[in-house]
Amino acid sequence: MSYIQIPFDARLNPNFKERVLPLLRENASEEEVLSVCRQLSEENQLFYDSVDISDVVHRLNMIESEIRKHLVNRRDITQQGLRALMTSEHQFIFSAAGVAKSLYARQVFSFFKHSDIFSIQFSPDTSPDDLFGAYDIEKFKKGEIYHNVEGSIITNNFAFLDEFMDGSDKLLRSLLNVLLERRFISGNQVEEALLHSAIATSNYMRVSETTEALLDRFLYKSFITPSKDMFTLLRIDKVYNDNAGLVVEPNADILVEMRELYVIKEIIRNKRSDFTIKIPIEMNYLKNLVVVAFEEEMKKYRDNYYISPRTITKSNDLMKANALLDGRMVVDKTDVEQLYYLFCTLNEPLDSDRSLLSQTLFSQVFKKRYQYFESVKEQLIPLLYIFEFMVQAQRDPKMLENSIEFIDDLAKHSVISNLFDMLKHPFMSKNEHNGLLNKSHLLEFVKSIKSSYNEINQFRDRVEIYIKEVFALLES
């Protein structure tokens, strides 16, 4: 089989296997293979344009309900896993043996039509060939090292990585690029990975530089504690007697096509101009308030607890997924409140008597920070929208010519209903020499905002400096 770099989008087409793989086996020319790939991509584009987003979201919500019928006490983990799938991220599950981790993964993946699943149980002897495909013998004879990636983790939509921590550090390190960048690089071979999401499981945690880096790639993490109360055990008995511990075949009406899931991911990542989910800047501010405070609280229980800037940034995707599942196009405070799916290892006990769970602590922090946010929002939010306007004006200076229109559009999604009335006077004022937004009047308005909280006054001062910097840059 000759080496041809296959476009990612072509692999998403359900007809890829029957129309492209035979050509590869027959050593067809690169031109012929890529011509068929382009046809598949064109078919995909027609499909993407026809997707009914609201219907897909309805089916995603139905999937969560269906999984809970067949798996006992997996509500939070299922909700977390669904959000991982919508955002094309990965989920890691820690637990003791025998809690149906593999059944959970296989049941979740079963709801996605035209999907392929790569499954592997790691051991100390697991090799890169087991993950990325065996070497191409013909090329190896010529001194070239290429993996035959068809059927590997690279060319499957989903991956179930069982006993993940049993893999060697060297092997796990080789997965980093595939999990984060969706790209496999080995010498001269570069492949775009089709992998959408992976679910990894382990019965224990092994700490090393490699495992810490890998766990940062798994944005969504859960901890399963076996429940042995009589009610739960009877429910498990009932489910087992109904399906013998096997995956229950889903109703065809609620299946989601892989390309539909891809469209959901594209919407969440702002790659669809026709369908956007907005995050008002005050919700970003509230999110950052909560995350910073939560990190400090967690350090009381976990000395080295750390939330990376990458994780904080990616939480924007989760807020959009939360809003989308709730049928909204604008993120609100409930979506911030549900960020525990990402910032917490669900069901992880923090104290010795196992009474405080990480998501409970997150909820406590959210309530305190939200109360603070409510107390300062009248002074804070005008500053936030001025800041956002200046960020956009730096990219598009023409906004300074029609500033009132832009601030009116920005203010429509604010939690303060009269925000436009508060901002219209400084934004209506024009410089008589160049017809642009009057910098002096805008700065006077910013300086007039005073708060009893130092944090807000410090932010005001930073906004004032930023306004001067942007105007100086544009004027130069």
Short mmCIF file of C-alpha atoms in Angstrom, two decimals:
data_model
loop_
_atom_site.label_atom_id
_atom_site.label_comp_id
_atom_site.label_asym_id
_atom_site.label_seq_id
_atom_site.Cartn_x
_atom_site.Cartn_y
_atom_site.Cartn_z
CA MET A 1 0.00 0.00 0.00
CA SER A 2 1.59 3.30 -1.10
CA TYR A 3 1.81 6.22 1.30
CA ILE A 4 -0.62 9.01 0.50
CA GLN A 5 -1.59 11.62 3.06
CA ILE A 6 -5.38 11.38 3.22
CA PRO A 7 -7.33 14.61 3.98
CA PHE A 8 -9.06 14.47 7.34
CA ASP A 9 -12.46 15.51 6.00
CA ALA A 10 -12.53 12.67 3.45
CA ARG A 11 -12.18 10.10 6.23
CA LEU A 12 -15.29 11.50 7.91
CA ASN A 13 -17.43 10.45 4.96
CA PRO A 14 -19.24 7.13 5.64
CA ASN A 15 -18.30 5.96 2.13
CA PHE A 16 -14.56 6.43 2.65
CA LYS A 17 -13.84 2.75 3.29
CA GLU A 18 -15.57 1.44 0.20
CA ARG A 19 -14.39 4.18 -2.16
CA VAL A 20 -10.85 4.97 -1.04
CA LEU A 21 -9.39 1.96 0.77
CA PRO A 22 -9.68 -0.31 -2.30
CA LEU A 23 -7.74 2.29 -4.31
CA LEU A 24 -4.98 2.31 -1.70
CA ARG A 25 -4.77 -1.49 -1.73
CA GLU A 26 -4.50 -1.46 -5.52
CA ASN A 27 -1.71 1.14 -5.35
CA ALA A 28 -3.75 3.61 -7.39
CA SER A 29 -2.09 6.88 -8.28
CA GLU A 30 -2.06 9.69 -5.76
CA GLU A 31 -4.02 11.85 -8.20
CA GLU A 32 -6.80 9.25 -8.46
CA VAL A 33 -7.01 8.74 -4.68
CA LEU A 34 -7.08 12.46 -3.89
CA SER A 35 -9.68 13.06 -6.60
CA VAL A 36 -12.06 10.64 -4.85
CA CYS A 37 -11.19 12.26 -1.51
CA ARG A 38 -12.21 15.65 -2.89
CA GLN A 39 -15.54 14.19 -4.00
CA LEU A 40 -16.11 12.83 -0.50
CA SER A 41 -15.29 16.21 1.03
CA GLU A 42 -17.74 17.92 -1.32
CA GLU A 43 -20.43 15.44 -0.29
CA ASN A 44 -19.63 16.22 3.33
CA GLN A 45 -20.08 19.94 2.76
CA LEU A 46 -23.57 19.36 1.36
CA PHE A 47 -24.32 17.25 4.42
CA TYR A 48 -22.99 19.90 6.83
CA ASP A 49 -25.19 22.55 5.22
CA SER A 50 -28.29 20.38 5.69
CA VAL A 51 -27.79 19.55 9.39
CA ASP A 52 -30.69 20.54 11.66
CA ILE A 53 -28.79 21.75 14.73
CA SER A 54 -31.77 21.82 17.08
CA ASP A 55 -32.65 18.23 16.17
CA VAL A 56 -29.08 17.07 16.80
CA VAL A 57 -29.07 18.78 20.21
CA HIS A 58 -32.40 17.14 21.03
CA ARG A 59 -30.93 13.71 20.23
CA LEU A 60 -27.82 14.45 22.30
CA ASN A 61 -30.04 15.19 25.28
CA MET A 62 -31.95 11.96 24.59
CA ILE A 63 -28.68 10.00 24.55
CA GLU A 64 -27.91 11.14 28.08
CA SER A 65 -31.35 9.96 29.24
CA GLU A 66 -30.96 6.62 27.46
CA ILE A 67 -27.54 5.86 28.94
CA ARG A 68 -28.85 6.50 32.44
CA LYS A 69 -31.45 3.78 31.86
CA HIS A 70 -28.75 1.17 31.34
CA LEU A 71 -26.00 2.33 33.72
CA VAL A 72 -26.67 2.88 37.41
CA ASN A 73 -25.33 5.95 39.25
CA ARG A 74 -23.57 7.33 36.19
CA ARG A 75 -25.53 10.57 35.78
CA ASP A 76 -22.68 13.04 36.37
CA ILE A 77 -20.13 11.00 34.45
CA THR A 78 -22.50 10.61 31.50
CA GLN A 79 -23.21 14.35 31.45
CA GLN A 80 -19.49 15.01 31.59
CA GLY A 81 -18.78 12.49 28.83
CA LEU A 82 -21.42 14.01 26.57
CA ARG A 83 -19.79 17.41 26.91
CA ALA A 84 -16.38 15.88 26.16
CA LEU A 85 -17.83 14.48 22.93
CA MET A 86 -19.48 17.76 21.93
CA THR A 87 -16.20 19.63 22.39
CA SER A 88 -14.02 16.85 20.90
CA GLU A 89 -12.12 16.37 24.14
CA HIS A 90 -11.18 13.26 26.13
CA GLN A 91 -12.45 11.73 29.37
CA PHE A 92 -10.41 9.88 32.00
CA ILE A 93 -12.07 7.60 34.57
CA PHE A 94 -10.37 6.41 37.76
CA SER A 95 -11.95 3.61 39.78
CA ALA A 96 -11.55 0.26 41.43
CA ALA A 97 -12.02 -2.83 39.28
CA GLY A 98 -15.47 -4.09 38.34
CA VAL A 99 -17.50 -0.88 38.07
CA ALA A 100 -18.42 -1.24 34.36
CA LYS A 101 -16.01 1.35 32.98
CA SER A 102 -15.67 -0.45 29.65
CA LEU A 103 -19.45 -0.93 29.43
CA TYR A 104 -19.90 2.80 29.96
CA ALA A 105 -17.45 3.65 27.15
CA ARG A 106 -18.92 1.17 24.68
CA GLN A 107 -22.49 2.24 25.49
CA VAL A 108 -21.64 5.92 24.98
CA PHE A 109 -19.92 5.29 21.64
CA SER A 110 -22.79 3.08 20.44
CA PHE A 111 -25.01 6.14 19.96
CA PHE A 112 -22.89 7.54 17.12
CA LYS A 113 -23.62 6.28 13.64
CA HIS A 114 -20.89 5.63 11.06
CA SER A 115 -18.23 5.68 13.77
CA ASP A 116 -15.27 3.34 14.29
CA ILE A 117 -13.85 2.56 17.71
CA PHE A 118 -10.25 1.73 18.51
CA SER A 119 -9.91 -0.35 21.68
CA ILE A 120 -6.79 -1.43 23.49
CA GLN A 121 -5.86 -2.67 26.95
CA PHE A 122 -2.49 -1.25 27.92
CA SER A 123 0.28 -3.26 29.50
CA PRO A 124 4.00 -2.64 30.07
CA ASP A 125 4.63 -4.49 26.79
CA THR A 126 2.25 -2.43 24.64
CA SER A 127 4.25 -0.98 21.74
CA PRO A 128 3.77 1.98 19.35
CA ASP A 129 2.84 -0.54 16.64
CA ASP A 130 -0.20 -1.52 18.72
CA LEU A 131 -1.38 2.09 18.69
CA PHE A 132 -0.26 3.49 15.35
CA GLY A 133 -0.08 0.42 13.12
CA ALA A 134 2.76 -1.88 12.06
CA TYR A 135 5.64 -0.65 9.95
CA ASP A 136 5.27 -0.73 6.16
CA ILE A 137 7.68 -3.59 5.32
CA GLU A 138 8.32 -2.51 1.73
CA LYS A 139 9.27 0.99 2.79
CA PHE A 140 11.30 -0.40 5.70
CA LYS A 141 13.40 -2.36 3.19
CA LYS A 142 14.19 0.94 1.48
CA GLY A 143 15.27 2.49 4.77
CA GLU A 144 12.05 4.46 5.22
CA ILE A 145 9.96 4.17 8.39
CA TYR A 146 6.22 4.50 7.85
CA HIS A 147 3.35 3.07 9.86
CA ASN A 148 0.35 1.47 8.14
CA VAL A 149 -2.10 3.62 10.06
CA GLU A 150 -5.35 2.19 8.67
CA GLY A 151 -7.27 0.68 11.59
CA SER A 152 -5.04 2.35 14.18
CA ILE A 153 -6.00 4.99 16.74
CA ILE A 154 -5.22 7.57 14.03
CA THR A 155 -8.00 6.47 11.66
CA ASN A 156 -10.76 5.73 14.19
CA ASN A 157 -13.34 8.22 15.44
CA PHE A 158 -13.25 7.06 19.05
CA ALA A 159 -10.76 5.29 21.27
CA PHE A 160 -11.23 3.25 24.43
CA LEU A 161 -7.91 3.12 26.28
CA ASP A 162 -8.26 0.58 29.09
CA GLU A 163 -5.75 0.24 31.96
CA PHE A 164 -4.12 3.38 30.57
CA MET A 165 -1.58 3.79 33.36
CA ASP A 166 -0.10 0.35 32.65
CA GLY A 167 1.53 1.73 29.48
CA SER A 168 5.19 2.78 29.66
CA ASP A 169 6.08 6.46 29.87
CA LYS A 170 7.76 6.27 26.46
CA LEU A 171 4.62 4.83 24.88
CA LEU A 172 2.28 7.29 26.58
CA ARG A 173 4.52 10.18 25.53
CA SER A 174 4.09 9.14 21.91
CA LEU A 175 0.34 9.71 22.30
CA LEU A 176 0.60 13.36 23.31
CA ASN A 177 0.43 14.84 19.82
CA VAL A 178 -2.40 12.58 18.71
CA LEU A 179 -4.52 13.39 21.76
CA LEU A 180 -3.93 17.15 21.76
CA GLU A 181 -3.12 18.20 18.20
CA ARG A 182 -4.85 15.29 16.41
CA ARG A 183 -1.63 14.82 14.47
CA PHE A 184 0.73 11.86 14.21
CA ILE A 185 4.34 12.63 13.33
CA SER A 186 6.94 9.89 12.90
CA GLY A 187 10.00 10.88 10.90
CA ASN A 188 8.77 12.00 7.47
CA GLN A 189 5.29 10.60 8.05
CA VAL A 190 2.67 13.15 9.05
CA GLU A 191 -0.96 12.10 9.47
CA GLU A 192 -4.03 14.05 10.51
CA ALA A 193 -5.74 11.95 13.16
CA LEU A 194 -9.44 11.30 12.70
CA LEU A 195 -9.73 10.72 16.47
CA HIS A 196 -12.62 12.75 17.85
CA SER A 197 -12.62 11.68 21.50
CA ALA A 198 -11.05 9.05 23.72
CA ILE A 199 -12.15 7.52 27.00
CA ALA A 200 -9.30 6.22 29.12
CA THR A 201 -9.61 4.23 32.34
CA SER A 202 -7.31 3.15 35.12
CA ASN A 203 -7.56 1.44 38.50
CA TYR A 204 -4.77 3.58 39.94
CA MET A 205 -2.77 6.75 39.43
CA ARG A 206 0.92 6.64 38.51
CA VAL A 207 2.66 9.99 38.87
CA SER A 208 5.46 11.01 36.50
CA GLU A 209 6.18 13.99 34.24
CA THR A 210 4.69 12.07 31.33
CA THR A 211 1.48 11.05 33.10
CA GLU A 212 0.96 14.59 34.39
CA ALA A 213 1.31 15.96 30.85
CA LEU A 214 -1.07 13.33 29.53
CA LEU A 215 -3.69 13.95 32.19
CA ASP A 216 -3.68 17.61 31.17
CA ARG A 217 -4.81 16.38 27.73
CA PHE A 218 -7.80 14.70 29.38
CA LEU A 219 -9.80 17.79 30.26
CA TYR A 220 -12.63 15.73 31.71
CA LYS A 221 -11.85 13.43 34.63
CA SER A 222 -14.06 11.35 36.91
CA PHE A 223 -13.66 9.18 39.96
CA ILE A 224 -16.01 6.22 40.48
CA THR A 225 -16.54 4.93 43.99
CA PRO A 226 -18.41 1.59 44.12
CA SER A 227 -21.79 1.95 45.83
CA LYS A 228 -22.88 -0.95 48.00
CA ASP A 229 -26.10 0.26 49.55
CA MET A 230 -29.05 -2.08 49.09
CA PHE A 231 -31.02 0.24 46.81
CA THR A 232 -28.15 0.73 44.37
CA LEU A 233 -27.19 -2.96 44.36
CA LEU A 234 -30.78 -3.94 43.55
CA ARG A 235 -30.84 -1.46 40.67
CA ILE A 236 -27.59 -2.94 39.33
CA ASP A 237 -29.08 -6.44 39.63
CA LYS A 238 -32.12 -5.34 37.65
CA VAL A 239 -30.03 -3.80 34.86
CA TYR A 240 -27.75 -6.83 34.70
CA ASN A 241 -30.70 -9.24 34.52
CA ASP A 242 -32.13 -7.21 31.65
CA ASN A 243 -29.01 -6.99 29.47
CA ALA A 244 -26.44 -9.41 30.98
CA GLY A 245 -23.89 -6.62 31.25
CA LEU A 246 -23.83 -6.06 27.49
CA VAL A 247 -24.25 -2.88 25.46
CA VAL A 248 -27.91 -2.19 24.75
CA GLU A 249 -28.50 -1.45 21.09
CA PRO A 250 -29.77 2.14 20.85
CA ASN A 251 -32.98 3.17 19.17
CA ALA A 252 -32.09 4.20 15.60
CA ASP A 253 -34.18 7.39 15.95
CA ILE A 254 -31.78 8.98 18.41
CA LEU A 255 -28.46 8.01 16.81
CA VAL A 256 -26.18 10.92 15.95
CA GLU A 257 -24.12 10.72 12.76
CA MET A 258 -20.40 11.39 13.23
CA ARG A 259 -20.58 14.28 10.77
CA GLU A 260 -23.37 15.81 12.86
CA LEU A 261 -21.16 15.59 15.94
CA TYR A 262 -18.39 17.23 13.91
CA VAL A 263 -20.75 20.13 13.07
CA ILE A 264 -21.54 20.56 16.78
CA LYS A 265 -17.82 20.79 17.51
CA GLU A 266 -17.35 23.34 14.73
CA ILE A 267 -20.17 25.48 16.13
CA ILE A 268 -18.69 25.40 19.62
CA ARG A 269 -15.29 26.42 18.24
CA ASN A 270 -16.76 29.38 16.30
CA LYS A 271 -16.05 27.90 12.88
CA ARG A 272 -19.62 28.28 11.60
CA SER A 273 -20.50 31.85 10.66
CA ASP A 274 -24.17 30.91 10.24
CA PHE A 275 -24.58 29.58 13.78
CA THR A 276 -22.74 31.17 16.69
CA ILE A 277 -23.00 30.89 20.45
CA LYS A 278 -22.07 34.13 22.17
CA ILE A 279 -20.25 34.49 25.47
CA PRO A 280 -20.92 37.93 26.97
CA ILE A 281 -17.70 39.33 28.34
CA GLU A 282 -19.11 39.51 31.87
CA MET A 283 -19.55 35.73 31.77
CA ASN A 284 -15.88 35.36 30.88
CA TYR A 285 -15.02 37.60 33.81
CA LEU A 286 -17.27 35.61 36.17
CA LYS A 287 -15.70 32.39 34.92
CA ASN A 288 -12.20 33.67 35.61
CA LEU A 289 -13.24 34.91 39.05
CA VAL A 290 -14.58 31.49 39.96
CA VAL A 291 -11.66 29.50 38.53
CA VAL A 292 -8.97 31.53 40.30
CA ALA A 293 -10.82 31.25 43.61
CA PHE A 294 -11.45 27.54 43.13
CA GLU A 295 -7.78 26.90 42.44
CA GLU A 296 -6.87 28.60 45.72
CA GLU A 297 -9.46 26.62 47.65
CA MET A 298 -8.28 23.34 46.13
CA LYS A 299 -4.72 24.03 47.31
CA LYS A 300 -6.00 23.59 50.87
CA TYR A 301 -6.66 19.94 50.00
CA ARG A 302 -4.13 19.29 47.19
CA ASP A 303 -0.79 21.08 47.72
CA ASN A 304 0.25 21.15 44.07
CA TYR A 305 -3.17 21.69 42.55
CA TYR A 306 -2.87 23.70 39.35
CA ILE A 307 -5.23 24.76 36.56
CA SER A 308 -3.33 25.51 33.36
CA PRO A 309 -4.16 28.58 31.24
CA ARG A 310 -4.93 26.16 28.40
CA THR A 311 -7.62 24.47 30.51
CA ILE A 312 -9.08 27.81 31.59
CA THR A 313 -9.28 28.92 27.96
CA LYS A 314 -10.86 25.65 26.82
CA SER A 315 -13.58 26.06 29.44
CA ASN A 316 -15.15 28.51 26.97
CA ASP A 317 -16.02 25.49 24.81
CA LEU A 318 -17.73 23.82 27.75
CA MET A 319 -19.80 26.92 28.50
CA LYS A 320 -21.01 26.92 24.89
CA ALA A 321 -21.82 23.20 25.05
CA ASN A 322 -23.80 23.78 28.25
CA ALA A 323 -25.76 26.60 26.60
CA LEU A 324 -26.38 24.57 23.44
CA LEU A 325 -27.75 21.60 25.41
CA ASP A 326 -30.09 24.02 27.17
CA GLY A 327 -31.32 25.42 23.85
CA ARG A 328 -29.64 28.81 24.21
CA MET A 329 -27.39 30.82 21.90
CA VAL A 330 -26.01 33.04 24.66
CA VAL A 331 -23.98 31.80 27.62
CA ASP A 332 -25.27 32.75 31.08
CA LYS A 333 -24.32 32.17 34.71
CA THR A 334 -25.75 28.63 34.77
CA ASP A 335 -23.13 27.63 32.22
CA VAL A 336 -20.39 29.01 34.46
CA GLU A 337 -21.89 27.15 37.40
CA GLN A 338 -21.61 23.89 35.43
CA LEU A 339 -17.89 24.28 34.77
CA TYR A 340 -17.26 21.72 37.52
CA TYR A 341 -17.54 19.12 34.75
CA LEU A 342 -14.13 20.33 33.58
CA PHE A 343 -12.36 21.83 36.59
CA CYS A 344 -13.21 18.99 38.96
CA THR A 345 -12.39 15.32 38.99
CA LEU A 346 -16.03 14.35 39.48
CA ASN A 347 -16.83 12.52 42.72
CA GLU A 348 -13.26 12.90 43.99
CA PRO A 349 -13.34 13.04 47.84
CA LEU A 350 -11.18 15.85 49.20
CA ASP A 351 -11.26 15.18 52.93
CA SER A 352 -10.43 12.19 55.11
CA ASP A 353 -14.04 11.26 55.87
CA ARG A 354 -14.88 11.50 52.11
CA SER A 355 -17.78 13.87 52.74
CA LEU A 356 -16.56 16.79 50.60
CA LEU A 357 -16.49 16.17 46.85
CA SER A 358 -14.61 18.41 44.44
CA GLN A 359 -17.79 19.47 42.61
CA THR A 360 -19.38 20.43 45.94
CA LEU A 361 -16.43 22.70 46.70
CA PHE A 362 -16.72 24.22 43.22
CA SER A 363 -20.42 25.00 43.83
CA GLN A 364 -19.56 26.66 47.14
CA VAL A 365 -16.90 28.80 45.47
CA PHE A 366 -19.25 29.72 42.64
CA LYS A 367 -21.94 30.96 45.03
CA LYS A 368 -19.50 33.20 46.90
CA ARG A 369 -17.92 34.62 43.75
CA TYR A 370 -21.29 35.18 42.11
CA GLN A 371 -22.48 37.16 45.13
CA TYR A 372 -19.40 39.34 44.76
CA PHE A 373 -20.01 39.68 41.02
CA GLU A 374 -23.57 40.84 41.66
CA SER A 375 -22.35 43.45 44.13
CA VAL A 376 -19.88 45.02 41.66
CA LYS A 377 -21.56 44.53 38.31
CA GLU A 378 -22.89 48.10 38.00
CA GLN A 379 -19.33 49.45 38.02
CA LEU A 380 -17.63 46.43 36.44
CA ILE A 381 -19.73 45.69 33.38
CA PRO A 382 -19.43 49.11 31.69
CA LEU A 383 -15.65 48.74 32.02
CA LEU A 384 -15.79 45.25 30.54
CA TYR A 385 -17.69 46.39 27.46
CA ILE A 386 -15.40 49.35 26.94
CA PHE A 387 -12.47 46.94 27.15
CA GLU A 388 -14.10 44.57 24.64
CA PHE A 389 -14.84 47.45 22.28
CA MET A 390 -11.22 48.58 22.38
CA VAL A 391 -9.97 45.03 21.72
CA GLN A 392 -12.11 44.87 18.60
CA ALA A 393 -11.25 48.42 17.55
CA GLN A 394 -7.57 47.52 17.65
CA ARG A 395 -8.31 44.81 15.09
CA ASP A 396 -10.74 46.93 13.06
CA PRO A 397 -10.08 50.69 13.41
CA LYS A 398 -13.21 51.47 11.38
CA MET A 399 -15.19 50.76 14.54
CA LEU A 400 -14.00 54.14 15.86
CA GLU A 401 -15.99 55.82 13.07
CA ASN A 402 -19.29 54.15 14.02
CA SER A 403 -18.64 53.40 17.66
CA ILE A 404 -22.22 53.91 18.83
CA GLU A 405 -23.52 51.19 16.50
CA PHE A 406 -20.94 48.68 17.65
CA ILE A 407 -21.43 49.33 21.37
CA ASP A 408 -25.19 49.03 20.86
CA ASP A 409 -24.70 45.62 19.26
CA LEU A 410 -22.28 44.47 21.99
CA ALA A 411 -24.55 45.62 24.84
CA LYS A 412 -27.56 43.59 23.66
CA HIS A 413 -26.34 40.43 25.39
CA SER A 414 -25.37 42.05 28.69
CA VAL A 415 -26.97 41.09 32.01
CA ILE A 416 -27.50 44.84 32.61
CA SER A 417 -30.56 45.76 30.58
CA ASN A 418 -29.78 49.50 30.45
CA LEU A 419 -26.09 49.12 29.61
CA PHE A 420 -26.44 50.93 26.28
CA ASP A 421 -28.02 53.94 28.02
CA MET A 422 -25.05 54.01 30.41
CA LEU A 423 -22.50 53.92 27.57
CA LYS A 424 -24.11 55.88 24.75
CA HIS A 425 -22.95 59.35 25.85
CA PRO A 426 -19.17 58.69 25.83
CA PHE A 427 -19.54 56.65 22.63
CA MET A 428 -21.61 59.28 20.80
CA SER A 429 -18.93 61.92 21.26
CA LYS A 430 -16.73 62.41 18.17
CA ASN A 431 -13.36 64.07 17.70
CA GLU A 432 -14.05 67.22 15.68
CA HIS A 433 -10.78 66.89 13.76
CA ASN A 434 -10.98 63.28 12.49
CA GLY A 435 -14.58 62.23 13.18
CA LEU A 436 -13.47 59.29 15.31
CA LEU A 437 -14.54 58.34 18.81
CA ASN A 438 -13.49 61.06 21.24
CA LYS A 439 -10.68 59.58 23.33
CA SER A 440 -10.80 62.30 26.02
CA HIS A 441 -14.51 61.88 26.70
CA LEU A 442 -14.15 58.10 26.86
CA LEU A 443 -11.27 58.39 29.35
CA GLU A 444 -13.25 60.85 31.47
CA PHE A 445 -16.10 58.37 31.65
CA VAL A 446 -13.77 55.54 32.65
CA LYS A 447 -12.12 57.67 35.36
CA SER A 448 -15.56 58.53 36.77
CA ILE A 449 -16.23 54.87 37.64
CA LYS A 450 -15.32 54.33 41.28
CA SER A 451 -15.83 51.25 43.42
CA SER A 452 -15.38 50.34 47.06
CA TYR A 453 -13.47 47.27 45.84
CA ASN A 454 -9.79 47.72 45.00
CA GLU A 455 -9.98 44.93 42.42
CA ILE A 456 -12.49 46.91 40.34
CA ASN A 457 -10.53 50.14 40.64
CA GLN A 458 -7.36 48.34 39.55
CA PHE A 459 -9.20 46.92 36.55
CA ARG A 460 -10.47 50.43 35.71
CA ASP A 461 -6.90 51.73 35.75
CA ARG A 462 -5.79 48.93 33.42
CA VAL A 463 -8.63 49.73 31.02
CA GLU A 464 -7.62 53.40 31.03
CA ILE A 465 -4.04 52.49 30.13
CA TYR A 466 -5.26 50.12 27.42
CA ILE A 467 -7.43 52.81 25.82
CA LYS A 468 -4.42 55.12 25.60
CA GLU A 469 -2.27 52.34 24.13
CA VAL A 470 -4.82 51.44 21.45
CA PHE A 471 -5.38 55.07 20.41
CA ALA A 472 -1.62 55.68 20.30
CA LEU A 473 -1.16 52.61 18.12
CA LEU A 474 -3.97 53.60 15.74
CA GLU A 475 -2.91 57.23 15.56
CA SER A 476 0.62 56.22 14.65
#
